[in-house]
Amino acid sequence: RREFRSAAAEAEKTLIPPGSNLDRELASYINQWNPLLDKQLRANLTEDVNSLIRDYMRRTIRTLKASNFTVERIQNLAAVLIKTSALQKIKDKEALQMYVTLYIIRLVKNG
């Protein structure tokens, strides 16, 4: 578990620009892929996506090795997840991909 947290921290250093942090980047990407104006609908969609990511990672983390938990691997996990039918209606795939990648890092780091 400690190895996964360490790998997630390394990935975070690689993906987060200097002067920013994980929470700020996540919020920025939410604004890009979730354009809903109604606050409740927006919160519901964000929570649905977060829940989907958490469920996916619960199943997937068991099969991963900490040594393979690299930025590329995390991005591949995110790419697989955004291709699921549940996320097909979200238009901004690039922002969603980065959001899912960063959210996976957050989950593992806080895990």
C-alpha positions as a Markdown table, in Angstrom:
| # | Residue | x | y | z |
|---|---|---|---|---|
| 1 | Arg | 0.0 | 0.0 | 0.0 |
| 2 | Arg | 2.8 | 2.4 | 0.9 |
| 3 | Glu | 4.4 | 1.6 | -2.5 |
| 4 | Phe | 1.2 | 2.6 | -4.3 |
| 5 | Arg | 1.0 | 5.8 | -2.4 |
| 6 | Ser | 4.6 | 6.6 | -3.3 |
| 7 | Ala | 4.0 | 5.8 | -7.0 |
| 8 | Ala | 0.9 | 8.0 | -6.9 |
| 9 | Ala | 2.9 | 10.9 | -5.4 |
| 10 | Glu | 5.5 | 10.5 | -8.2 |
| 11 | Ala | 2.8 | 10.5 | -10.8 |
| 12 | Glu | 1.2 | 13.6 | -9.2 |
| 13 | Lys | 4.6 | 15.4 | -9.4 |
| 14 | Thr | 4.8 | 14.6 | -13.1 |
| 15 | Leu | 1.2 | 15.6 | -14.1 |
| 16 | Ile | 0.6 | 18.7 | -11.9 |
| 17 | Pro | 2.1 | 21.9 | -13.1 |
| 18 | Pro | 4.4 | 23.9 | -10.8 |
| 19 | Gly | 2.4 | 26.3 | -8.6 |
| 20 | Ser | -0.8 | 24.2 | -8.7 |
| 21 | Asn | -2.1 | 21.3 | -6.7 |
| 22 | Leu | -4.2 | 18.2 | -7.2 |
| 23 | Asp | -7.4 | 19.7 | -5.9 |
| 24 | Arg | -7.1 | 22.8 | -8.1 |
| 25 | Glu | -6.4 | 20.7 | -11.2 |
| 26 | Leu | -9.3 | 18.4 | -10.5 |
| 27 | Ala | -11.7 | 21.4 | -10.1 |
| 28 | Ser | -10.4 | 22.9 | -13.3 |
| 29 | Tyr | -11.0 | 19.7 | -15.3 |
| 30 | Ile | -14.5 | 19.3 | -13.8 |
| 31 | Asn | -15.3 | 22.8 | -15.2 |
| 32 | Gln | -14.2 | 21.6 | -18.6 |
| 33 | Trp | -15.9 | 18.2 | -18.9 |
| 34 | Asn | -19.0 | 19.0 | -16.8 |
| 35 | Pro | -20.7 | 22.1 | -18.4 |
| 36 | Leu | -24.0 | 21.7 | -16.6 |
| 37 | Leu | -25.2 | 25.0 | -15.1 |
| 38 | Asp | -27.6 | 23.6 | -12.6 |
| 39 | Lys | -25.6 | 23.1 | -9.4 |
| 40 | Gln | -27.4 | 20.0 | -8.2 |
| 41 | Leu | -27.3 | 18.3 | -11.6 |
| 42 | Arg | -23.6 | 19.2 | -11.9 |
| 43 | Ala | -22.9 | 17.8 | -8.4 |
| 44 | Asn | -24.8 | 14.6 | -9.2 |
| 45 | Leu | -22.9 | 14.0 | -12.5 |
| 46 | Thr | -19.6 | 14.6 | -10.8 |
| 47 | Glu | -20.4 | 12.2 | -8.0 |
| 48 | Asp | -21.6 | 9.6 | -10.5 |
| 49 | Val | -18.3 | 9.8 | -12.4 |
| 50 | Asn | -16.3 | 9.7 | -9.1 |
| 51 | Ser | -18.3 | 6.7 | -8.0 |
| 52 | Leu | -17.7 | 4.9 | -11.3 |
| 53 | Ile | -13.9 | 5.6 | -10.9 |
| 54 | Arg | -13.9 | 4.3 | -7.3 |
| 55 | Asp | -15.7 | 1.1 | -8.2 |
| 56 | Tyr | -13.4 | 0.5 | -11.1 |
| 57 | Met | -10.3 | 1.1 | -9.0 |
| 58 | Arg | -11.5 | -1.2 | -6.3 |
| 59 | Arg | -11.7 | -4.0 | -8.7 |
| 60 | Thr | -8.5 | -3.1 | -10.7 |
| 61 | Ile | -6.1 | -2.3 | -7.9 |
| 62 | Arg | -6.0 | -6.0 | -6.8 |
| 63 | Thr | -4.4 | -7.0 | -10.1 |
| 64 | Leu | -1.8 | -4.2 | -10.2 |
| 65 | Lys | 1.7 | -4.2 | -8.9 |
| 66 | Ala | 3.0 | -1.1 | -7.3 |
| 67 | Ser | 6.1 | -1.2 | -9.5 |
| 68 | Asn | 3.9 | -0.9 | -12.6 |
| 69 | Phe | 1.8 | 2.0 | -11.3 |
| 70 | Thr | 3.4 | 4.6 | -13.5 |
| 71 | Val | 1.9 | 7.7 | -15.2 |
| 72 | Glu | 1.5 | 5.7 | -18.4 |
| 73 | Arg | -0.3 | 2.9 | -16.6 |
| 74 | Ile | -2.6 | 5.3 | -14.8 |
| 75 | Gln | -3.4 | 7.0 | -18.1 |
| 76 | Asn | -4.2 | 3.6 | -19.7 |
| 77 | Leu | -6.5 | 2.8 | -16.8 |
| 78 | Ala | -8.3 | 6.2 | -17.3 |
| 79 | Ala | -8.5 | 5.6 | -21.1 |
| 80 | Val | -10.2 | 2.2 | -20.6 |
| 81 | Leu | -12.6 | 3.7 | -18.1 |
| 82 | Ile | -13.7 | 6.6 | -20.3 |
| 83 | Lys | -14.5 | 4.2 | -23.1 |
| 84 | Thr | -17.3 | 2.6 | -21.0 |
| 85 | Ser | -20.8 | 3.2 | -22.1 |
| 86 | Ala | -21.6 | 5.1 | -18.9 |
| 87 | Leu | -19.2 | 7.9 | -19.9 |
| 88 | Gln | -19.8 | 8.0 | -23.7 |
| 89 | Lys | -22.2 | 11.0 | -23.5 |
| 90 | Ile | -19.6 | 13.3 | -22.0 |
| 91 | Lys | -18.2 | 15.3 | -24.9 |
| 92 | Asp | -14.9 | 16.7 | -23.7 |
| 93 | Lys | -12.9 | 13.4 | -23.7 |
| 94 | Glu | -9.5 | 15.0 | -23.2 |
| 95 | Ala | -10.6 | 16.9 | -20.0 |
| 96 | Leu | -12.4 | 13.8 | -18.8 |
| 97 | Gln | -9.3 | 11.7 | -19.4 |
| 98 | Met | -7.1 | 14.0 | -17.3 |
| 99 | Tyr | -9.8 | 14.3 | -14.6 |
| 100 | Val | -10.0 | 10.5 | -14.3 |
| 101 | Thr | -6.2 | 10.2 | -14.3 |
| 102 | Leu | -5.9 | 12.7 | -11.5 |
| 103 | Tyr | -8.8 | 11.3 | -9.5 |
| 104 | Ile | -7.2 | 7.8 | -9.7 |
| 105 | Ile | -4.0 | 9.4 | -8.3 |
| 106 | Arg | -6.0 | 11.0 | -5.5 |
| 107 | Leu | -7.7 | 7.8 | -4.6 |
| 108 | Val | -4.5 | 5.8 | -4.4 |
| 109 | Lys | -2.6 | 8.5 | -2.6 |
| 110 | Asn | -5.3 | 8.9 | 0.0 |
| 111 | Gly | -6.1 | 5.2 | -0.1 |
